[in-house]
PDB file of C-alpha atoms in Angstrom:
ATOM      1  CA  MET J 276     -20.253 -14.465  -7.484  1.00  0.00           C
ATOM      2  CA  LYS J 277     -21.939 -11.428  -6.009  1.00  0.00           C
ATOM      3  CA  TYR J 278     -19.371  -8.903  -7.165  1.00  0.00           C
ATOM      4  CA  ASN J 279     -20.111  -9.726 -10.827  1.00  0.00           C
ATOM      5  CA  ARG J 280     -23.036  -7.344 -10.766  1.00  0.00           C
ATOM      6  CA  PHE J 281     -20.562  -4.486 -10.240  1.00  0.00           C
ATOM      7  CA  SER J 282     -18.324  -5.414 -13.149  1.00  0.00           C
ATOM      8  CA  HIS J 283     -18.716  -7.081 -16.512  1.00  0.00           C
ATOM      9  CA  GLN J 284     -22.513  -7.143 -16.244  1.00  0.00           C
ATOM     10  CA  ASN J 285     -22.625  -3.401 -15.646  1.00  0.00           C
ATOM     11  CA  TYR J 286     -19.581  -1.412 -16.776  1.00  0.00           C
ATOM     12  CA  LEU J 287     -21.237   1.904 -15.977  1.00  0.00           C
ATOM     13  CA  ARG J 288     -21.498   1.106 -12.259  1.00  0.00           C
ATOM     14  CA  LEU J 289     -19.120   3.492 -10.464  1.00  0.00           C
ATOM     15  CA  LEU J 290     -17.806   2.224  -7.158  1.00  0.00           C
ATOM     16  CA  SER J 291     -17.645   4.018  -3.839  1.00  0.00           C
ATOM     17  CA  VAL J 292     -14.840   3.519  -1.333  1.00  0.00           C
ATOM     18  CA  GLY J 293     -17.054   1.043   0.521  1.00  0.00           C
ATOM     19  CA  ASP J 294     -17.805  -0.850  -2.702  1.00  0.00           C
ATOM     20  CA  ILE J 295     -14.102  -1.199  -3.502  1.00  0.00           C
ATOM     21  CA  ILE J 296     -13.297  -2.606  -0.067  1.00  0.00           C
ATOM     22  CA  THR J 297     -16.332  -4.934  -0.100  1.00  0.00           C
ATOM     23  CA  ILE J 298     -15.650  -6.333  -3.573  1.00  0.00           C
ATOM     24  CA  ALA J 299     -11.951  -6.812  -2.739  1.00  0.00           C
ATOM     25  CA  ILE J 300     -12.936  -8.822   0.341  1.00  0.00           C
ATOM     26  CA  GLN J 301     -15.369 -10.925  -1.737  1.00  0.00           C
ATOM     27  CA  ILE J 302     -12.728 -11.693  -4.368  1.00  0.00           C
ATOM     28  CA  TYR J 303     -10.147 -12.472  -1.686  1.00  0.00           C
ATOM     29  CA  LEU J 304     -12.444 -14.897   0.141  1.00  0.00           C
ATOM     30  CA  ASN J 305     -13.717 -16.547  -3.065  1.00  0.00           C
ATOM     31  CA  LYS J 306     -10.170 -17.169  -4.297  1.00  0.00           C
ATOM     32  CA  LEU J 307      -8.532 -17.573  -0.895  1.00  0.00           C
ATOM     33  CA  LYS J 308      -6.829 -20.904  -1.580  1.00  0.00           C
ATOM     34  CA  SER J 309      -5.251 -19.975  -4.920  1.00  0.00           C
ATOM     35  CA  TYR J 310      -4.262 -16.455  -3.846  1.00  0.00           C
ATOM     36  CA  LEU J 311      -2.710 -17.673  -0.583  1.00  0.00           C
ATOM     37  CA  SER J 312      -0.710 -20.285  -2.506  1.00  0.00           C
ATOM     38  CA  LEU J 313       0.669 -17.607  -4.819  1.00  0.00           C
ATOM     39  CA  SER J 314       1.352 -15.308  -1.884  1.00  0.00           C
ATOM     40  CA  LEU J 315       3.241 -17.971   0.067  1.00  0.00           C
ATOM     41  CA  ILE J 316       5.351 -18.815  -2.984  1.00  0.00           C
ATOM     42  CA  ALA J 317       6.018 -15.103  -3.529  1.00  0.00           C
ATOM     43  CA  HIS J 318       7.226 -14.651   0.054  1.00  0.00           C
ATOM     44  CA  ILE J 319       9.504 -17.698  -0.198  1.00  0.00           C
ATOM     45  CA  TRP J 320      11.122 -16.072  -3.246  1.00  0.00           C
ATOM     46  CA  LEU J 321      12.050 -13.084  -1.068  1.00  0.00           C
ATOM     47  CA  ILE J 322      14.859 -15.176   0.417  1.00  0.00           C
ATOM     48  CA  ILE J 323      16.772 -14.935  -2.876  1.00  0.00           C
ATOM     49  CA  PRO J 324      18.170 -11.422  -3.554  1.00  0.00           C
ATOM     50  CA  VAL J 325      17.295  -9.531  -6.742  1.00  0.00           C
ATOM     51  CA  TYR J 326      15.811 -12.348  -8.844  1.00  0.00           C
ATOM     52  CA  GLY J 327      13.706 -13.544  -5.925  1.00  0.00           C
ATOM     53  CA  TRP J 328      12.550  -9.984  -5.261  1.00  0.00           C
ATOM     54  CA  ALA J 329      11.522  -9.672  -8.906  1.00  0.00           C
ATOM     55  CA  LYS J 330       9.582 -12.945  -8.630  1.00  0.00           C
ATOM     56  CA  PHE J 331       7.867 -11.661  -5.491  1.00  0.00           C
ATOM     57  CA  LEU J 332       6.772  -8.482  -7.260  1.00  0.00           C
ATOM     58  CA  ALA J 333       5.650 -10.425 -10.332  1.00  0.00           C
ATOM     59  CA  LEU J 334       3.592 -12.916  -8.309  1.00  0.00           C
ATOM     60  CA  SER J 335       2.038 -10.053  -6.344  1.00  0.00           C
ATOM     61  CA  ALA J 336       1.076  -8.411  -9.620  1.00  0.00           C
ATOM     62  CA  LEU J 337      -0.263 -11.747 -10.886  1.00  0.00           C
ATOM     63  CA  ILE J 338      -2.705 -11.846  -7.954  1.00  0.00           C
ATOM     64  CA  SER J 339      -3.943  -8.392  -8.964  1.00  0.00           C
ATOM     65  CA  ARG J 340      -4.246  -9.478 -12.589  1.00  0.00           C
ATOM     66  CA  LEU J 341      -6.247 -12.553 -11.587  1.00  0.00           C
ATOM     67  CA  ALA J 342      -8.491 -10.412  -9.373  1.00  0.00           C
ATOM     68  CA  PHE J 343      -9.001  -7.988 -12.256  1.00  0.00           C
ATOM     69  CA  GLY J 344      -9.880 -10.955 -14.454  1.00  0.00           C
ATOM     70  CA  GLU J 345     -12.493 -11.985 -11.892  1.00  0.00           C
ATOM     71  CA  LEU J 346     -14.049  -8.534 -12.144  1.00  0.00           C
ATOM     72  CA  ILE J 347     -14.344  -8.516 -15.908  1.00  0.00           C
ATOM     73  CA  GLY J 348     -15.212 -12.205 -16.299  1.00  0.00           C
ATOM     74  CA  GLU J 349     -12.061 -13.384 -18.051  1.00  0.00           C
ATOM     75  CA  THR J 350     -11.608 -17.128 -18.557  1.00  0.00           C
ATOM     76  CA  THR J 351      -9.212 -19.419 -16.681  1.00  0.00           C
ATOM     77  CA  GLU J 352      -7.256 -19.967 -19.902  1.00  0.00           C
ATOM     78  CA  LYS J 353      -6.517 -16.274 -20.191  1.00  0.00           C
ATOM     79  CA  SER J 354      -5.550 -16.191 -16.519  1.00  0.00           C
ATOM     80  CA  LEU J 355      -2.958 -18.928 -17.130  1.00  0.00           C
ATOM     81  CA  LEU J 356      -1.705 -17.059 -20.188  1.00  0.00           C
ATOM     82  CA  GLY J 357      -1.417 -13.949 -18.040  1.00  0.00           C
ATOM     83  CA  LYS J 358       0.938 -15.819 -15.699  1.00  0.00           C
ATOM     84  CA  GLN J 359       3.268 -16.494 -18.618  1.00  0.00           C
ATOM     85  CA  LYS J 360       3.137 -12.857 -19.682  1.00  0.00           C
ATOM     86  CA  ILE J 361       3.926 -11.605 -16.183  1.00  0.00           C
ATOM     87  CA  ASN J 362       6.884 -13.980 -15.852  1.00  0.00           C
ATOM     88  CA  GLN J 363       8.305 -12.361 -18.984  1.00  0.00           C
ATOM     89  CA  ARG J 364       8.246  -8.960 -17.277  1.00  0.00           C
ATOM     90  CA  LEU J 365      10.251  -9.716 -14.128  1.00  0.00           C
ATOM     91  CA  GLY J 366      12.851  -7.044 -14.835  1.00  0.00           C
ATOM     92  CA  LYS J 367      10.178  -4.468 -15.507  1.00  0.00           C
ATOM     93  CA  PHE J 368       8.505  -5.066 -12.153  1.00  0.00           C
ATOM     94  CA  LEU J 369      11.820  -4.825 -10.326  1.00  0.00           C
ATOM     95  CA  PHE J 370      12.908  -1.645 -12.097  1.00  0.00           C
ATOM     96  CA  ALA J 371       9.481  -0.030 -11.734  1.00  0.00           C
ATOM     97  CA  ASN J 372       9.576  -0.582  -7.969  1.00  0.00           C
ATOM     98  CA  PHE J 373      13.143   0.719  -7.838  1.00  0.00           C
ATOM     99  CA  LEU J 374      11.990   3.887  -9.613  1.00  0.00           C
ATOM    100  CA  LEU J 375       9.004   4.130  -7.281  1.00  0.00           C
ATOM    101  CA  ILE J 376      11.137   3.806  -4.132  1.00  0.00           C
ATOM    102  CA  ALA J 377      13.647   6.324  -5.487  1.00  0.00           C
ATOM    103  CA  THR J 378      10.825   8.750  -6.321  1.00  0.00           C
ATOM    104  CA  ILE J 379       9.220   8.408  -2.882  1.00  0.00           C
ATOM    105  CA  ILE J 380      12.589   8.888  -1.147  1.00  0.00           C
ATOM    106  CA  PHE J 381      13.444  11.945  -3.267  1.00  0.00           C
ATOM    107  CA  VAL J 382      10.048  13.570  -2.749  1.00  0.00           C
ATOM    108  CA  SER J 383      10.108  12.751   0.977  1.00  0.00           C
ATOM    109  CA  PHE J 384      13.585  14.251   1.320  1.00  0.00           C
ATOM    110  CA  CYS J 385      12.544  17.459  -0.459  1.00  0.00           C
ATOM    111  CA  LEU J 386       9.385  17.730   1.643  1.00  0.00           C
ATOM    112  CA  PHE J 387      11.409  17.001   4.777  1.00  0.00           C
ATOM    113  CA  LEU J 388      13.823  19.838   4.008  1.00  0.00           C
ATOM    114  CA  LEU J 389      10.913  22.181   3.294  1.00  0.00           C
ATOM    115  CA  THR J 390       9.154  21.140   6.510  1.00  0.00           C
ATOM    116  CA  ILE J 391      12.296  21.615   8.613  1.00  0.00           C
ATOM    117  CA  THR J 392      12.845  25.059   7.084  1.00  0.00           C
ATOM    118  CA  ILE J 393       9.272  26.107   7.847  1.00  0.00           C
ATOM    119  CA  LEU J 394       9.490  24.696  11.379  1.00  0.00           C
ATOM    120  CA  VAL J 395      12.775  26.476  12.109  1.00  0.00           C
ATOM    121  CA  ILE J 396      11.391  29.803  10.889  1.00  0.00           C
ATOM    122  CA  PHE J 397       8.167  29.324  12.827  1.00  0.00           C
ATOM    123  CA  LEU J 398       9.859  28.220  16.045  1.00  0.00           C
ATOM    124  CA  GLN J 399      12.353  31.073  15.883  1.00  0.00           C
ATOM    125  CA  ALA J 400       9.507  33.560  15.521  1.00  0.00           C
ATOM    126  CA  SER J 401       7.579  31.813  18.288  1.00  0.00           C
ATOM    127  CA  SER J 402      10.556  31.818  20.645  1.00  0.00           C
ATOM    128  CA  ARG J 403      10.687  35.585  20.453  1.00  0.00           C
ATOM    129  CA  LEU J 404       7.015  35.845  21.318  1.00  0.00           C
ATOM    130  CA  LEU J 405       7.443  33.405  24.208  1.00  0.00           C
ATOM    131  CA  GLU J 406      10.389  35.185  25.779  1.00  0.00           C
ATOM    132  CA  PRO J 407       9.804  36.037  29.481  1.00  0.00           C
ATOM    133  CA  SER J 408      10.056  39.762  28.782  1.00  0.00           C
ATOM    134  CA  VAL J 409       7.185  39.473  26.309  1.00  0.00           C
ATOM    135  CA  MET J 410       5.082  36.907  28.168  1.00  0.00           C
ATOM    136  CA  ASP J 411       5.201  38.939  31.416  1.00  0.00           C
ATOM    137  CA  ARG J 412       2.865  41.415  29.760  1.00  0.00           C
ATOM    138  CA  PHE J 413       0.128  38.766  29.529  1.00  0.00           C
ATOM    139  CA  ASN J 414      -1.699  36.848  32.224  1.00  0.00           C
ATOM    140  CA  LYS J 415      -1.115  33.131  32.803  1.00  0.00           C
ATOM    141  CA  SER J 416      -4.120  32.011  30.763  1.00  0.00           C
ATOM    142  CA  LEU J 417      -2.928  33.852  27.658  1.00  0.00           C
ATOM    143  CA  THR J 418       0.566  32.466  28.170  1.00  0.00           C
ATOM    144  CA  PHE J 419      -0.877  28.945  28.281  1.00  0.00           C
ATOM    145  CA  VAL J 420      -2.919  29.592  25.116  1.00  0.00           C
ATOM    146  CA  ALA J 421       0.173  30.888  23.317  1.00  0.00           C
ATOM    147  CA  ILE J 422       2.216  27.797  24.217  1.00  0.00           C
ATOM    148  CA  ILE J 423      -0.592  25.427  23.180  1.00  0.00           C
ATOM    149  CA  SER J 424      -1.004  27.334  19.899  1.00  0.00           C
ATOM    150  CA  VAL J 425       2.686  26.955  19.105  1.00  0.00           C
ATOM    151  CA  LEU J 426       2.518  23.215  19.811  1.00  0.00           C
ATOM    152  CA  LEU J 427      -0.630  22.799  17.691  1.00  0.00           C
ATOM    153  CA  VAL J 428       0.864  24.667  14.740  1.00  0.00           C
ATOM    154  CA  THR J 429       4.045  22.570  15.006  1.00  0.00           C
ATOM    155  CA  PHE J 430       1.945  19.396  15.055  1.00  0.00           C
ATOM    156  CA  ALA J 431      -0.095  20.650  12.074  1.00  0.00           C
ATOM    157  CA  ILE J 432       3.073  21.304  10.040  1.00  0.00           C
ATOM    158  CA  LEU J 433       4.335  17.776  10.747  1.00  0.00           C
ATOM    159  CA  LEU J 434       0.897  16.347   9.914  1.00  0.00           C
ATOM    160  CA  ILE J 435       0.841  18.178   6.574  1.00  0.00           C
ATOM    161  CA  PHE J 436       4.289  16.736   5.829  1.00  0.00           C
ATOM    162  CA  LEU J 437       3.020  13.188   6.409  1.00  0.00           C
ATOM    163  CA  LEU J 438      -0.157  13.908   4.438  1.00  0.00           C
ATOM    164  CA  LEU J 439       1.808  15.107   1.417  1.00  0.00           C
ATOM    165  CA  ILE J 440       3.983  11.993   1.456  1.00  0.00           C
ATOM    166  CA  SER J 441       0.904   9.776   1.684  1.00  0.00           C
ATOM    167  CA  LEU J 442      -0.663  11.697  -1.217  1.00  0.00           C
ATOM    168  CA  VAL J 443       2.371  10.975  -3.379  1.00  0.00           C
ATOM    169  CA  TYR J 444       2.251   7.286  -2.405  1.00  0.00           C
ATOM    170  CA  ALA J 445      -1.473   7.199  -3.182  1.00  0.00           C
ATOM    171  CA  ARG J 446      -0.769   8.435  -6.710  1.00  0.00           C
ATOM    172  CA  PHE J 447       1.532   5.423  -7.282  1.00  0.00           C
ATOM    173  CA  PHE J 448      -0.387   2.815  -5.264  1.00  0.00           C
ATOM    174  CA  ILE J 449      -1.480   0.808  -8.334  1.00  0.00           C
ATOM    175  CA  VAL J 450       1.789   1.140 -10.285  1.00  0.00           C
ATOM    176  CA  ASP J 451       2.103  -2.643 -10.778  1.00  0.00           C
ATOM    177  CA  LEU J 452      -1.326  -2.917 -12.438  1.00  0.00           C
ATOM    178  CA  PRO J 453      -0.469  -1.233 -15.770  1.00  0.00           C
ATOM    179  CA  LEU J 454       2.626  -3.457 -16.009  1.00  0.00           C
ATOM    180  CA  ALA J 455       0.596  -6.552 -15.224  1.00  0.00           C
ATOM    181  CA  ILE J 456      -2.365  -5.840 -17.505  1.00  0.00           C
ATOM    182  CA  GLU J 457      -1.562  -3.338 -20.251  1.00  0.00           C
ATOM    183  CA  ASP J 458       0.571  -3.903 -23.354  1.00  0.00           C
ATOM    184  CA  ASN J 459       3.808  -2.165 -24.342  1.00  0.00           C
ATOM    185  CA  MET J 460       4.298  -0.816 -20.831  1.00  0.00           C
ATOM    186  CA  SER J 461       7.802   0.072 -19.674  1.00  0.00           C
ATOM    187  CA  PRO J 462       8.595   0.886 -16.014  1.00  0.00           C
ATOM    188  CA  CYS J 463       8.763   4.625 -16.736  1.00  0.00           C
ATOM    189  CA  LYS J 464       5.516   4.479 -18.693  1.00  0.00           C
ATOM    190  CA  ALA J 465       3.906   2.540 -15.849  1.00  0.00           C
ATOM    191  CA  LEU J 466       4.773   5.269 -13.336  1.00  0.00           C
ATOM    192  CA  ASN J 467       3.535   7.974 -15.688  1.00  0.00           C
ATOM    193  CA  ARG J 468       0.376   5.985 -16.493  1.00  0.00           C
ATOM    194  CA  THR J 469      -0.376   5.469 -12.799  1.00  0.00           C
ATOM    195  CA  TRP J 470       0.235   9.134 -12.010  1.00  0.00           C
ATOM    196  CA  ASN J 471      -2.225  10.181 -14.709  1.00  0.00           C
ATOM    197  CA  LEU J 472      -4.852   7.575 -13.813  1.00  0.00           C
ATOM    198  CA  THR J 473      -4.940   8.473 -10.118  1.00  0.00           C
ATOM    199  CA  ASN J 474      -5.044  12.226 -10.693  1.00  0.00           C
ATOM    200  CA  GLY J 475      -7.999  13.491  -8.687  1.00  0.00           C
ATOM    201  CA  PHE J 476      -8.436  10.210  -6.781  1.00  0.00           C
ATOM    202  CA  GLU J 477      -5.704  10.804  -4.176  1.00  0.00           C
ATOM    203  CA  PHE J 478      -8.010  11.285  -1.213  1.00  0.00           C
ATOM    204  CA  SER J 479     -10.207   8.333  -2.192  1.00  0.00           C
ATOM    205  CA  VAL J 480      -7.114   6.139  -2.330  1.00  0.00           C
ATOM    206  CA  GLN J 481      -6.065   7.398   1.097  1.00  0.00           C
ATOM    207  CA  TRP J 482      -9.465   6.502   2.538  1.00  0.00           C
ATOM    208  CA  ILE J 483      -9.194   3.049   1.002  1.00  0.00           C
ATOM    209  CA  LEU J 484      -5.713   2.564   2.451  1.00  0.00           C
ATOM    210  CA  ALA J 485      -6.854   3.690   5.900  1.00  0.00           C
ATOM    211  CA  ILE J 486      -9.896   1.380   5.924  1.00  0.00           C
ATOM    212  CA  ALA J 487      -7.920  -1.565   4.563  1.00  0.00           C
ATOM    213  CA  PHE J 488      -5.269  -1.045   7.228  1.00  0.00           C
ATOM    214  CA  LEU J 489      -7.925  -1.126   9.953  1.00  0.00           C
ATOM    215  CA  ILE J 490      -9.391  -4.322   8.472  1.00  0.00           C
ATOM    216  CA  THR J 491      -6.011  -6.066   8.487  1.00  0.00           C
ATOM    217  CA  LEU J 492      -4.994  -4.660  11.874  1.00  0.00           C
ATOM    218  CA  PRO J 493      -6.507  -7.562  13.917  1.00  0.00           C
ATOM    219  CA  ILE J 494      -4.440 -10.072  11.932  1.00  0.00           C
ATOM    220  CA  GLN J 495      -1.293  -8.057  12.599  1.00  0.00           C
ATOM    221  CA  ILE J 496      -2.144  -7.761  16.302  1.00  0.00           C
ATOM    222  CA  ILE J 497      -2.691 -11.530  16.572  1.00  0.00           C
ATOM    223  CA  ASP J 498       0.637 -12.101  14.827  1.00  0.00           C
ATOM    224  CA  GLN J 499       2.410  -9.836  17.326  1.00  0.00           C
ATOM    225  CA  ILE J 500       0.696 -11.589  20.243  1.00  0.00           C
ATOM    226  CA  VAL J 501       1.852 -14.999  18.980  1.00  0.00           C
ATOM    227  CA  ILE J 502       5.413 -13.667  18.577  1.00  0.00           C
ATOM    228  CA  GLU J 503       5.324 -12.306  22.128  1.00  0.00           C
ATOM    229  CA  ILE J 504       4.075 -15.683  23.404  1.00  0.00           C
ATOM    230  CA  PHE J 505       7.006 -17.445  21.745  1.00  0.00           C
ATOM    231  CA  ASP J 506       9.440 -14.875  23.164  1.00  0.00           C
ATOM    232  CA  TRP J 507       7.940 -15.322  26.643  1.00  0.00           C
ATOM    233  CA  SER J 508       8.108 -19.113  26.317  1.00  0.00           C
ATOM    234  CA  PHE J 509      11.785 -19.024  25.376  1.00  0.00           C
ATOM    235  CA  ALA J 510      12.510 -16.739  28.329  1.00  0.00           C
ATOM    236  CA  TYR J 511      10.361 -18.724  30.783  1.00  0.00           C
ATOM    237  CA  PHE J 512      11.917 -22.076  29.955  1.00  0.00           C
ATOM    238  CA  LYS J 513      15.366 -20.447  29.669  1.00  0.00           C
ATOM    239  CA  TYR J 514      15.828 -21.895  26.231  1.00  0.00           C
ATOM    240  CA  ASN J 515      18.592 -19.808  24.709  1.00  0.00           C
ATOM    241  CA  ASN J 516      18.506 -20.339  20.963  1.00  0.00           C
ATOM    242  CA  SER J 517      18.540 -16.975  19.223  1.00  0.00           C
ATOM    243  CA  PHE J 518      18.632 -18.531  15.737  1.00  0.00           C
ATOM    244  CA  LEU J 519      15.464 -20.554  16.336  1.00  0.00           C
ATOM    245  CA  GLU J 520      13.746 -17.605  18.014  1.00  0.00           C
ATOM    246  CA  THR J 521      14.643 -15.283  15.128  1.00  0.00           C
ATOM    247  CA  SER J 522      13.551 -17.890  12.579  1.00  0.00           C
ATOM    248  CA  ILE J 523      10.151 -18.303  14.249  1.00  0.00           C
ATOM    249  CA  THR J 524       9.670 -14.522  14.399  1.00  0.00           C
ATOM    250  CA  ILE J 525      10.569 -14.060  10.728  1.00  0.00           C
ATOM    251  CA  GLY J 526       8.421 -17.038   9.756  1.00  0.00           C
ATOM    252  CA  LEU J 527       5.389 -15.656  11.577  1.00  0.00           C
ATOM    253  CA  LEU J 528       5.897 -12.223  10.016  1.00  0.00           C
ATOM    254  CA  PHE J 529       6.171 -13.820   6.574  1.00  0.00           C
ATOM    255  CA  LEU J 530       3.010 -15.840   7.199  1.00  0.00           C
ATOM    256  CA  ASN J 531       1.177 -12.727   8.369  1.00  0.00           C
ATOM    257  CA  ASN J 532       2.227 -10.799   5.277  1.00  0.00           C
ATOM    258  CA  ALA J 533       1.357 -13.755   3.033  1.00  0.00           C
ATOM    259  CA  ILE J 534      -2.193 -13.726   4.412  1.00  0.00           C
ATOM    260  CA  ILE J 535      -2.619  -9.975   4.060  1.00  0.00           C
ATOM    261  CA  MET J 536      -0.886  -9.366   0.732  1.00  0.00           C
ATOM    262  CA  PRO J 537      -3.586 -10.896  -1.560  1.00  0.00           C
ATOM    263  CA  PHE J 538      -6.180  -8.644   0.058  1.00  0.00           C
ATOM    264  CA  TRP J 539      -4.108  -5.555  -0.789  1.00  0.00           C
ATOM    265  CA  GLN J 540      -3.566  -6.822  -4.331  1.00  0.00           C
ATOM    266  CA  ALA J 541      -7.312  -7.385  -4.718  1.00  0.00           C
ATOM    267  CA  ILE J 542      -7.911  -3.801  -3.557  1.00  0.00           C
ATOM    268  CA  LYS J 543      -5.455  -2.584  -6.194  1.00  0.00           C
ATOM    269  CA  ALA J 544      -7.304  -4.574  -8.878  1.00  0.00           C
ATOM    270  CA  VAL J 545     -10.734  -3.211  -7.929  1.00  0.00           C
ATOM    271  CA  LEU J 546      -9.395   0.330  -7.617  1.00  0.00           C
ATOM    272  CA  TYR J 547      -7.653   0.067 -10.994  1.00  0.00           C
ATOM    273  CA  TYR J 548     -10.864  -1.261 -12.545  1.00  0.00           C
ATOM    274  CA  ASP J 549     -12.944   1.550 -11.073  1.00  0.00           C
ATOM    275  CA  ILE J 550     -10.544   4.324 -12.109  1.00  0.00           C
ATOM    276  CA  ARG J 551     -10.226   2.989 -15.646  1.00  0.00           C
ATOM    277  CA  ASN J 552     -13.977   2.549 -15.831  1.00  0.00           C
ATOM    278  CA  ARG J 553     -14.476   6.184 -14.807  1.00  0.00           C
ATOM    279  CA  ARG J 554     -11.815   7.561 -17.144  1.00  0.00           C
ATOM    280  CA  GLU J 555     -12.001   5.225 -20.147  1.00  0.00           C
ATOM    281  CA  GLY J 556     -15.420   3.593 -19.975  1.00  0.00           C
ATOM    282  CA  LEU J 557     -16.270   0.347 -21.730  1.00  0.00           C
ATOM    283  CA  GLY J 558     -13.939  -2.177 -23.247  1.00  0.00           C
ATOM    284  CA  LEU J 559     -11.771  -3.108 -20.275  1.00  0.00           C
ATOM    285  CA  GLY J 560      -9.985  -6.372 -20.681  1.00  0.00           C
ATOM    286  CA  LEU J 561      -6.812  -8.327 -20.112  1.00  0.00           C
ATOM    287  CA  ASN J 562      -4.248  -7.866 -22.840  1.00  0.00           C
ATOM    288  CA  ASP J 563      -2.423 -10.971 -23.893  1.00  0.00           C
ATOM    289  CA  SER J 564       0.187  -9.642 -26.282  1.00  0.00           C
ATOM    290  CA  ASP J 565       3.375  -7.700 -25.741  1.00  0.00           C
TER     291      ASP J 565
END
């Protein structure tokens, strides 16, 4: 496989954003059948609350572990052993994602309060400058510039808010990889490990996320078009069956996500490999003991 030249045959090869995306696509396409099977099974498990969610997270992480094994040339036997190990960590995956969601919500809430405070102070100050008694002293062109400036600054503040949230998410993007690959890893340790590993790589991760989103966008658009066609067909033929219509919509969304999810998990695996390679050098491998 072409991506082997980036990995176990040359550990010192550092990957660019383009390399990470390219290798992830290669792994995804080379293992399409097996990864899609795992992804479909994972999405079926979502129907069952709690335990099914844990199975979904574990199977998602298994895809990343298998992709990581592809990168470092691990054998099929070790891949099968890895599946057993991951199944033993269901609770850890569930709790780690609970901690992650709670952390993202808490940070987002704090940043939201800070952003609202800054916006209120800025808009109050701006409203005084834009009062008719003040603006009458300037000509119409300056008035227009002042209004546009206020709108641009408001937009910039909101953009910074979204950027900060995305930066936090980027720091935890590969949180399931330490749990799936490394030994003696608790959920709290996994979050801390991910935070430390991604330190300094936030903007690279954001670029990767943006490019990957654009790559998967056509699939999502096609999925929405198919859903709209079904909705139009039900309306055109006056077939009133909301349960069937809802089931088809959910099924198509699940199928869409099942197709896309292995690609994202492959990206996580390549990114995790590259970051560990940069920070820790040689000796990467899949651990098979708890």
